[in-house]
Tab-separated table of C-alpha atoms in Angstrom:
chain	number	residue	atom	x	y	z
A	30	MET	CA	-2.319	-16.277	10.130
A	31	LEU	CA	-4.634	-16.844	7.186
A	32	ASN	CA	-6.569	-13.875	5.946
A	33	LYS	CA	-10.310	-14.291	6.433
A	34	PRO	CA	-12.766	-13.468	3.664
A	35	PHE	CA	-14.002	-9.912	3.883
A	36	PHE	CA	-17.596	-10.832	4.726
A	37	SER	CA	-16.844	-13.740	7.064
A	38	ASP	CA	-16.901	-11.623	10.197
A	39	MET	CA	-19.152	-8.821	9.004
A	40	ASN	CA	-22.695	-8.471	10.210
A	41	ILE	CA	-24.843	-9.330	7.192
A	42	LEU	CA	-27.635	-6.952	8.158
A	43	HIS	CA	-25.289	-3.958	8.381
A	44	THR	CA	-23.687	-5.001	5.113
A	45	LYS	CA	-27.052	-4.928	3.351
A	46	ARG	CA	-27.887	-1.544	4.831
A	47	TYR	CA	-24.466	-0.231	3.818
A	48	ILE	CA	-24.872	-1.410	0.226
A	49	VAL	CA	-28.410	-0.046	-0.099
A	50	ARG	CA	-27.309	3.283	1.419
A	51	ARG	CA	-24.474	3.512	-1.093
A	52	LEU	CA	-26.853	2.755	-3.955
A	53	TYR	CA	-29.149	5.504	-2.721
A	54	ILE	CA	-26.206	7.930	-2.486
A	55	ILE	CA	-25.254	7.123	-6.068
A	56	TYR	CA	-28.852	7.753	-7.130
A	57	THR	CA	-28.925	11.055	-5.228
A	58	PHE	CA	-25.592	11.971	-6.735
A	59	ILE	CA	-26.892	11.390	-10.257
A	60	ILE	CA	-29.961	13.512	-9.522
A	61	SER	CA	-27.793	16.258	-7.962
A	62	ILE	CA	-25.344	16.651	-10.828
A	63	SER	CA	-28.209	16.803	-13.272
A	64	PHE	CA	-29.000	20.220	-11.833
A	65	LEU	CA	-25.458	21.421	-12.587
A	66	PHE	CA	-25.874	21.282	-16.325
A	67	PRO	CA	-27.884	23.756	-18.365
A	68	LEU	CA	-31.166	22.656	-19.867
A	69	ILE	CA	-30.751	21.232	-23.354
A	70	ASN	CA	-33.233	21.527	-26.169
A	71	LEU	CA	-33.854	18.177	-27.777
A	72	ASN	CA	-36.294	17.969	-30.681
A	73	ALA	CA	-37.593	21.410	-29.686
A	74	GLN	CA	-38.736	20.047	-26.309
A	75	GLU	CA	-37.440	21.300	-22.968
A	76	LEU	CA	-35.947	18.679	-20.674
A	77	LEU	CA	-37.288	19.244	-17.181
A	78	PRO	CA	-35.550	17.933	-14.072
A	79	ASP	CA	-37.338	15.537	-11.762
A	80	LYS	CA	-39.234	17.128	-8.911
A	81	VAL	CA	-37.873	15.835	-5.610
A	82	GLU	CA	-39.574	16.443	-2.262
A	83	VAL	CA	-38.561	15.102	1.142
A	84	VAL	CA	-41.481	14.828	3.561
A	85	LYS	CA	-42.194	13.330	6.949
A	86	ALA	CA	-44.477	10.264	6.960
A	87	ARG	CA	-45.893	7.705	9.393
A	88	VAL	CA	-46.083	3.960	8.786
A	89	LEU	CA	-49.611	2.520	8.692
A	90	GLU	CA	-48.906	-1.049	7.646
A	91	VAL	CA	-45.858	-3.190	6.908
A	92	ARG	CA	-45.773	-6.463	5.000
A	93	ASP	CA	-42.611	-8.483	4.385
A	94	LYS	CA	-42.049	-9.529	0.789
A	95	GLU	CA	-39.701	-12.086	-0.676
A	96	LYS	CA	-36.061	-11.381	-0.059
A	97	GLU	CA	-34.070	-10.004	-2.968
A	98	VAL	CA	-30.529	-11.114	-3.772
A	99	ILE	CA	-27.909	-8.478	-4.579
A	100	PRO	CA	-26.120	-10.130	-7.550
A	101	THR	CA	-22.669	-8.597	-7.124
A	102	PHE	CA	-22.265	-9.695	-3.514
A	103	ASN	CA	-24.746	-12.607	-3.498
A	104	ILE	CA	-26.371	-11.236	-0.316
A	105	GLU	CA	-30.028	-11.533	0.535
A	106	ASN	CA	-31.744	-8.223	1.207
A	107	ARG	CA	-35.019	-7.909	3.103
A	108	VAL	CA	-37.801	-6.058	1.253
A	109	GLN	CA	-40.912	-4.567	2.859
A	110	GLU	CA	-44.151	-3.339	1.348
A	111	VAL	CA	-44.947	-0.217	3.351
A	112	LYS	CA	-48.211	1.709	3.525
A	113	ALA	CA	-47.712	5.179	4.980
A	114	ILE	CA	-49.478	8.505	5.377
A	115	LEU	CA	-47.776	11.794	4.490
A	116	LEU	CA	-47.572	14.202	7.434
A	117	GLU	CA	-46.444	17.301	5.532
A	118	GLY	CA	-45.898	18.740	2.069
A	119	GLU	CA	-48.308	19.179	-0.830
A	120	GLY	CA	-49.786	15.714	-0.346
A	121	LYS	CA	-50.336	15.971	3.399
A	122	GLY	CA	-52.839	13.330	4.553
A	123	ARG	CA	-52.338	11.200	1.447
A	124	GLU	CA	-51.738	7.456	1.832
A	125	VAL	CA	-49.014	5.885	-0.314
A	126	THR	CA	-47.584	2.384	-0.757
A	127	PHE	CA	-44.000	1.607	-1.737
A	128	ASN	CA	-41.309	-1.058	-1.461
A	129	ASN	CA	-38.621	-0.472	1.150
A	130	ASP	CA	-35.275	-2.256	0.873
A	131	PHE	CA	-33.372	0.133	3.149
A	132	THR	CA	-33.672	0.336	6.951
A	133	SER	CA	-36.589	-1.780	8.201
A	134	LEU	CA	-39.710	0.103	9.288
A	135	SER	CA	-42.380	-0.824	11.837
A	136	PRO	CA	-46.037	0.274	12.272
A	137	ASP	CA	-46.533	3.842	13.615
A	138	GLN	CA	-42.873	4.683	13.039
A	139	ILE	CA	-42.119	8.202	11.796
A	140	PHE	CA	-39.618	8.537	8.945
A	141	TYR	CA	-38.574	10.794	6.088
A	142	LEU	CA	-39.856	9.806	2.634
A	143	ASN	CA	-38.245	10.773	-0.657
A	144	HIS	CA	-41.017	11.677	-3.129
A	145	THR	CA	-39.847	11.999	-6.734
A	146	ILE	CA	-41.975	12.974	-9.752
A	147	ASP	CA	-40.333	12.558	-13.157
A	148	LYS	CA	-41.033	14.638	-16.289
A	149	ASP	CA	-43.807	12.237	-17.317
A	150	GLY	CA	-45.612	12.650	-14.017
A	151	VAL	CA	-44.669	9.194	-12.718
A	152	GLU	CA	-44.209	9.159	-8.932
A	153	TYR	CA	-41.568	7.246	-7.001
A	154	PHE	CA	-41.357	6.832	-3.234
A	155	ALA	CA	-38.343	5.701	-1.220
A	156	MET	CA	-37.554	5.585	2.472
A	157	LEU	CA	-34.840	8.153	3.216
A	158	GLU	CA	-34.051	8.077	6.964
A	159	PRO	CA	-35.807	7.179	10.221
A	160	TYR	CA	-36.982	10.234	12.167
A	161	ARG	CA	-34.397	10.867	14.897
A	162	MET	CA	-35.079	14.460	15.907
A	163	ASN	CA	-37.184	13.416	18.908
A	164	VAL	CA	-34.149	11.605	20.341
A	165	ILE	CA	-31.907	14.575	19.551
A	166	TYR	CA	-34.318	17.005	21.241
A	167	LEU	CA	-34.579	14.706	24.278
A	168	PHE	CA	-30.848	14.545	24.905
A	169	LEU	CA	-30.370	18.203	24.001
A	170	GLY	CA	-32.880	19.083	26.715
A	171	LEU	CA	-31.146	16.746	29.179
A	172	PHE	CA	-27.782	18.313	28.338
A	173	ILE	CA	-29.085	21.863	28.873
A	174	LEU	CA	-30.882	20.909	32.101
A	175	LEU	CA	-27.831	19.220	33.649
A	176	THR	CA	-25.552	22.049	32.542
A	177	ILE	CA	-27.766	24.603	34.292
A	178	LEU	CA	-28.466	22.529	37.428
A	179	ILE	CA	-24.896	21.412	38.019
A	180	GLY	CA	-22.951	24.202	36.340
A	181	GLY	CA	-25.024	27.077	37.726
A	182	VAL	CA	-24.146	30.520	36.424
A	183	GLN	CA	-20.982	29.241	34.757
A	184	GLY	CA	-23.037	26.566	33.047
A	185	VAL	CA	-25.429	29.170	31.659
A	186	ARG	CA	-22.500	31.246	30.452
A	187	GLY	CA	-21.033	28.164	28.806
A	188	LEU	CA	-24.300	27.479	26.972
A	189	ILE	CA	-24.431	31.072	25.733
A	190	SER	CA	-20.822	30.777	24.572
A	191	LEU	CA	-21.609	27.505	22.780
A	192	ALA	CA	-24.652	29.035	21.069
A	193	ILE	CA	-22.610	32.001	19.836
A	194	SER	CA	-19.883	29.669	18.561
A	195	LEU	CA	-22.416	27.639	16.571
A	196	VAL	CA	-23.979	30.823	15.166
A	197	LEU	CA	-20.560	32.056	14.016
A	198	ILE	CA	-19.815	28.723	12.354
A	199	VAL	CA	-23.201	28.426	10.621
A	200	TYR	CA	-23.733	32.074	9.652
A	201	ALA	CA	-20.150	33.277	9.163
A	202	LEU	CA	-17.700	30.435	8.551
A	203	VAL	CA	-19.850	28.377	6.178
A	204	PRO	CA	-21.303	31.248	4.058
A	205	PHE	CA	-17.938	32.971	3.595
A	206	ILE	CA	-16.233	29.749	2.517
A	207	LEU	CA	-19.061	28.947	0.098
A	208	SER	CA	-18.776	32.501	-1.269
A	209	GLY	CA	-15.207	31.798	-2.347
A	210	TYR	CA	-13.182	33.380	0.452
A	211	SER	CA	-10.023	31.631	1.661
A	212	PRO	CA	-11.075	28.851	4.075
A	213	ILE	CA	-7.811	29.247	5.988
A	214	LEU	CA	-8.216	32.996	6.531
A	215	VAL	CA	-11.915	32.665	7.342
A	216	SER	CA	-11.224	29.827	9.787
A	217	ILE	CA	-8.582	31.865	11.613
A	218	LEU	CA	-10.877	34.907	11.852
A	219	VAL	CA	-13.923	32.913	12.983
A	220	SER	CA	-11.794	30.933	15.444
A	221	SER	CA	-10.515	34.201	16.900
A	222	PHE	CA	-14.044	35.560	17.326
A	223	ILE	CA	-15.167	32.308	18.951
A	224	ILE	CA	-12.210	32.485	21.333
A	225	ILE	CA	-12.766	36.140	22.227
A	226	LEU	CA	-16.531	36.034	22.691
A	227	GLY	CA	-16.604	32.630	24.370
A	228	SER	CA	-13.835	33.463	26.825
A	229	TYR	CA	-15.181	36.816	27.955
A	230	ILE	CA	-18.772	35.593	28.224
A	231	THR	CA	-17.746	32.597	30.327
A	232	HIS	CA	-15.016	34.122	32.486
A	233	GLY	CA	-15.694	37.850	32.389
A	234	PHE	CA	-13.619	40.832	31.306
A	235	ASN	CA	-10.346	40.652	33.221
A	236	LYS	CA	-6.620	40.323	32.634
A	237	THR	CA	-6.655	36.583	33.266
A	238	THR	CA	-9.161	35.998	30.476
A	239	THR	CA	-7.337	38.426	28.168
A	240	SER	CA	-4.024	36.617	28.621
A	241	ALA	CA	-5.730	33.322	27.809
A	242	VAL	CA	-7.338	34.864	24.710
A	243	PHE	CA	-3.985	36.110	23.405
A	244	GLY	CA	-2.466	32.686	24.057
A	245	MET	CA	-5.250	30.881	22.188
A	246	ILE	CA	-5.196	33.205	19.173
A	247	LEU	CA	-1.416	32.921	18.823
A	248	THR	CA	-1.640	29.127	19.155
A	249	VAL	CA	-4.377	28.942	16.484
A	250	ILE	CA	-2.235	30.967	14.063
A	251	ILE	CA	0.808	28.737	14.647
A	252	THR	CA	-1.328	25.605	14.370
A	253	GLY	CA	-2.796	26.879	11.100
A	254	ALA	CA	0.693	27.389	9.684
A	255	LEU	CA	1.717	23.879	10.732
A	256	ALA	CA	-1.471	22.402	9.261
A	257	TYR	CA	-0.816	24.208	5.965
A	258	LEU	CA	2.745	22.842	5.905
A	259	ALA	CA	1.632	19.286	6.690
A	260	ILE	CA	-1.152	19.273	4.081
A	261	ASP	CA	1.179	20.725	1.453
A	262	LEU	CA	4.060	18.328	2.139
A	263	GLY	CA	1.689	15.360	2.290
A	264	ASN	CA	0.069	16.194	-1.078
A	265	PHE	CA	-3.426	15.948	0.374
A	266	SER	CA	-6.235	16.647	-2.068
A	267	GLY	CA	-9.118	17.202	0.355
A	268	TYR	CA	-11.177	14.443	-1.317
A	269	GLU	CA	-10.975	12.097	1.656
A	270	THR	CA	-14.759	11.857	2.107
A	271	GLU	CA	-17.823	11.517	-0.120
A	272	GLU	CA	-19.124	14.799	1.292
A	273	ALA	CA	-16.064	16.611	-0.069
A	274	VAL	CA	-16.623	15.115	-3.530
A	275	PHE	CA	-20.294	16.138	-3.609
A	276	LEU	CA	-19.454	19.606	-2.263
A	277	ASN	CA	-16.922	20.165	-5.006
A	278	LEU	CA	-19.334	18.975	-7.707
A	279	ASN	CA	-22.199	21.086	-6.389
A	280	HIS	CA	-20.010	24.205	-6.607
A	281	ARG	CA	-18.459	23.300	-9.965
A	282	GLY	CA	-14.949	22.875	-8.580
A	283	ASN	CA	-14.806	26.373	-7.079
A	284	ILE	CA	-14.392	25.195	-3.484
A	285	ASP	CA	-10.900	25.067	-1.941
A	286	LEU	CA	-11.088	21.599	-0.373
A	287	VAL	CA	-7.504	21.744	0.885
A	288	GLY	CA	-8.230	25.039	2.628
A	289	ILE	CA	-11.382	23.538	4.141
A	290	LEU	CA	-9.320	20.633	5.436
A	291	ILE	CA	-6.873	23.004	7.120
A	292	GLY	CA	-9.683	25.131	8.522
A	293	GLY	CA	-11.379	22.043	9.916
A	294	ILE	CA	-8.227	21.103	11.797
A	295	MET	CA	-8.108	24.535	13.442
A	296	ILE	CA	-11.812	24.622	14.323
A	297	GLY	CA	-11.614	21.109	15.777
A	298	LEU	CA	-8.821	22.195	18.098
A	299	LEU	CA	-10.742	25.040	19.751
A	300	GLY	CA	-12.660	23.099	22.396
A	301	VAL	CA	-9.662	21.471	24.050
A	302	LEU	CA	-7.407	24.480	23.426
A	303	TYR	CA	-9.839	26.662	25.364
A	304	ASP	CA	-9.492	24.430	28.421
A	305	VAL	CA	-5.681	24.470	28.279
A	306	ALA	CA	-5.308	28.233	27.866
A	307	ILE	CA	-7.813	29.204	30.572
A	308	ASN	CA	-6.225	26.760	33.025
A	309	GLN	CA	-2.716	28.092	32.403
A	310	ALA	CA	-3.805	31.693	32.895
A	311	ILE	CA	-5.556	30.723	36.150
A	312	PHE	CA	-2.472	28.789	37.286
A	313	VAL	CA	-0.363	31.925	36.908
A	314	LYS	CA	-2.942	34.087	38.682
A	315	GLU	CA	-3.284	31.746	41.675
A	316	LEU	CA	0.441	31.175	42.007
A	317	HIS	CA	1.047	34.907	41.970
A	318	SER	CA	-1.674	35.414	44.583
A	319	ILE	CA	0.037	33.069	47.081
A	320	ALA	CA	3.531	34.321	46.212
A	321	PRO	CA	3.242	37.969	45.129
A	322	ASN	CA	6.939	38.691	45.687
A	323	VAL	CA	8.318	35.793	43.645
A	324	GLU	CA	9.758	36.794	40.274
A	325	LYS	CA	8.012	36.067	36.973
A	326	LYS	CA	10.525	33.441	35.904
A	327	LYS	CA	9.825	31.191	38.892
A	328	ILE	CA	6.058	31.640	38.608
A	329	PHE	CA	6.328	30.739	34.923
A	330	LYS	CA	8.327	27.593	35.668
A	331	ARG	CA	5.890	26.432	38.337
A	332	ALA	CA	2.809	27.130	36.174
A	333	PHE	CA	4.487	25.461	33.199
A	334	TYR	CA	5.192	22.371	35.313
A	335	MET	CA	1.528	22.212	36.364
A	336	GLY	CA	0.404	22.572	32.751
A	337	ARG	CA	2.793	19.852	31.656
A	338	GLU	CA	1.044	17.444	34.011
A	339	HIS	CA	-2.190	18.290	32.211
A	340	ILE	CA	-0.861	17.772	28.676
A	341	GLY	CA	-0.751	13.987	28.740
A	342	ALA	CA	-4.437	13.599	29.559
A	343	LEU	CA	-5.526	16.211	27.005
A	344	VAL	CA	-3.479	14.767	24.146
A	345	ASP	CA	-4.799	11.302	24.971
A	346	THR	CA	-8.370	12.665	25.014
A	347	LEU	CA	-7.966	14.319	21.613
A	348	ALA	CA	-6.378	11.254	20.006
A	349	ILE	CA	-8.943	8.798	21.367
A	350	ALA	CA	-11.798	11.065	20.239
A	351	TYR	CA	-10.513	11.066	16.649
A	352	VAL	CA	-9.862	7.305	16.715
A	353	GLY	CA	-13.385	6.708	18.012
A	354	ALA	CA	-14.842	8.737	15.151
A	355	SER	CA	-12.819	6.647	12.662
A	356	LEU	CA	-13.596	3.270	14.222
A	357	PRO	CA	-15.721	2.000	11.276
A	358	LEU	CA	-12.829	2.716	8.923
A	359	LEU	CA	-10.382	0.907	11.178
A	360	LEU	CA	-12.633	-2.137	11.202
A	361	LEU	CA	-13.145	-1.976	7.447
A	362	PHE	CA	-9.414	-2.091	6.709
A	363	SER	CA	-8.386	-4.227	9.689
A	364	ASN	CA	-7.511	-7.238	7.499
A	365	THR	CA	-5.200	-5.296	5.193
A	366	PRO	CA	-1.853	-7.134	5.217
A	367	ASN	CA	0.280	-3.985	4.841
A	368	ILE	CA	-0.510	-1.526	7.647
A	369	GLU	CA	1.630	1.197	6.056
A	370	VAL	CA	-0.433	1.075	2.870
A	371	THR	CA	-3.593	1.461	4.944
A	372	LEU	CA	-2.256	4.397	6.958
A	373	ASN	CA	-1.042	6.057	3.769
A	374	ARG	CA	-4.601	6.249	2.391
A	375	GLU	CA	-5.762	9.860	2.484
A	376	ILE	CA	-8.874	8.996	4.489
A	377	PHE	CA	-6.637	7.645	7.292
A	378	ALA	CA	-3.684	9.986	6.827
A	379	VAL	CA	-5.946	13.028	7.239
A	380	GLU	CA	-7.127	11.807	10.640
A	381	ILE	CA	-3.554	11.103	11.718
A	382	ILE	CA	-2.536	14.630	10.725
A	383	ARG	CA	-5.543	16.007	12.636
A	384	ILE	CA	-4.395	14.182	15.767
A	385	LEU	CA	-0.759	15.217	15.409
A	386	ILE	CA	-1.384	18.881	14.545
A	387	GLY	CA	-4.064	19.165	17.235
A	388	SER	CA	-1.747	17.620	19.828
A	389	ILE	CA	1.084	19.932	18.808
A	390	GLY	CA	-1.268	22.885	19.227
A	391	LEU	CA	-2.240	21.774	22.736
A	392	ILE	CA	1.392	21.312	23.725
A	393	LEU	CA	2.378	24.740	22.376
A	394	ALA	CA	-0.564	26.399	24.137
A	395	VAL	CA	0.943	25.605	27.542
A	396	PRO	CA	4.218	27.604	27.255
A	397	ILE	CA	2.668	30.294	25.043
A	398	THR	CA	-0.264	31.083	27.344
A	399	THR	CA	1.841	30.693	30.503
A	400	PHE	CA	4.395	33.180	29.178
A	401	ILE	CA	1.765	35.730	28.123
A	402	ALA	CA	-0.069	35.390	31.441
A	403	SER	CA	3.192	35.823	33.355
A	404	MET	CA	3.935	39.027	31.456
A	405	MET	CA	0.428	40.449	31.894
A	406	LEU	CA	-0.543	39.355	35.400
A	407	ILE	CA	2.665	39.584	37.412
A	408	LYS	CA	4.025	42.866	38.671
A	409	GLU	CA	7.374	42.357	40.300
A	410	ASN	CA	8.029	44.037	43.642
A	411	LYS	CA	11.501	45.538	43.768
A	412	ASN	CA	11.503	45.865	47.594
A	413	LYS	CA	11.571	42.203	48.509
A	414	ASP	CA	11.916	40.884	52.031
A	415	ALA	CA	14.337	37.921	51.949
A	416	SER	CA	12.599	35.857	54.632
A	417	LEU	CA	9.169	36.497	53.139
A	418	LEU	CA	10.446	35.642	49.681
A	419	ASN	CA	11.894	32.330	50.899
A	420	GLN	CA	8.589	31.456	52.557
A	421	GLU	CA	6.641	32.221	49.385
A	422	GLU	CA	9.014	30.114	47.269
A	423	GLU	CA	8.543	27.257	49.713
A	424	ASN	CA	4.774	27.649	49.387
A	425	LEU	CA	5.082	27.370	45.606
A	426	LYS	CA	6.891	24.043	45.862
A	427	HIS	CA	4.049	22.463	47.810
A	428	TYR	CA	1.137	24.192	46.080
A	429	LYS	CA	-1.416	21.945	44.422
A	430	HIS	CA	-3.948	23.512	42.091
A	431	SER	CA	-7.570	22.931	43.111
A	432	HIS	CA	-9.448	24.818	40.362
């Protein structure tokens, strides 16, 4: 099969937007790193950085101008002359006109405007992003409403647990990592707090929840060790995304990007891990309730078998979620003749490691949590009635979990 030219099957509009976005990122990058260097005296005059302000604005008028051609790629790019009114900031109520060669705007549309004033007082305006918060608020409200209406009390508890998890990530995980603490250690500690608080808030203070908590924490620690080993053996640098590059530059190389990569793998595992551990603890509890005289070993085997049936779907869910998030990359490199070279790129290899380590963590959570729950929840009865015991063992064989 003949290889097709790179742009033959690519949507031209998205290509233009991609190129313009990248040019804007480069511009922002140049402005950002300028703040990292000390001010320099030149001819006894102080060099002042440009003043940059991002404000919300509304489009008043739009007029299409002649299309510009991007020389390197020979692609036509649509240019608009936009008249807008500032909705916030120092110039609130002011009307401005600028050329827009990024995402197309329409009358009355709300967007974010980048307002730059250089050292000579010259102003520049550029469209930054369309305003999307109204859509985010709409679906956030729908999510909360459906969670409460359908989930009831458990739904409310789940929302509280989610809110606490986000607070811990934003106000504990991120600040401590930026302050120079080990991302791996911080991720393990924050993950443990998320597990503990989330589990007890959602399912209450009881032995079943406690056994699940111990299982999750132990699994997170093991998963962290495996992630560290994989990242070390694979010689990953942590520079797989532009965000990582900018983060490192903004903090003058003092950020442990490899540690952040490992921490991200552990944090990303929590959501699905929570489901596995809680289910296994409940399996053990329910099996013991219908067969209180059956020994721990048989309860463990039956609960482990039930959890094993669950593993396939969970691993598939985790893998497909990561693949979906990387779909643009897959499309971008789809015409690469050597698939191994493509998969070996750090940007792809990192996602593969995320899938594999996350899946390993889910698999390990089943026996680990089942064993801990069996030890904590089952009290063996030494005075066992043989006929009753046989009946309970028969019940276990035909039991189907309905939680």
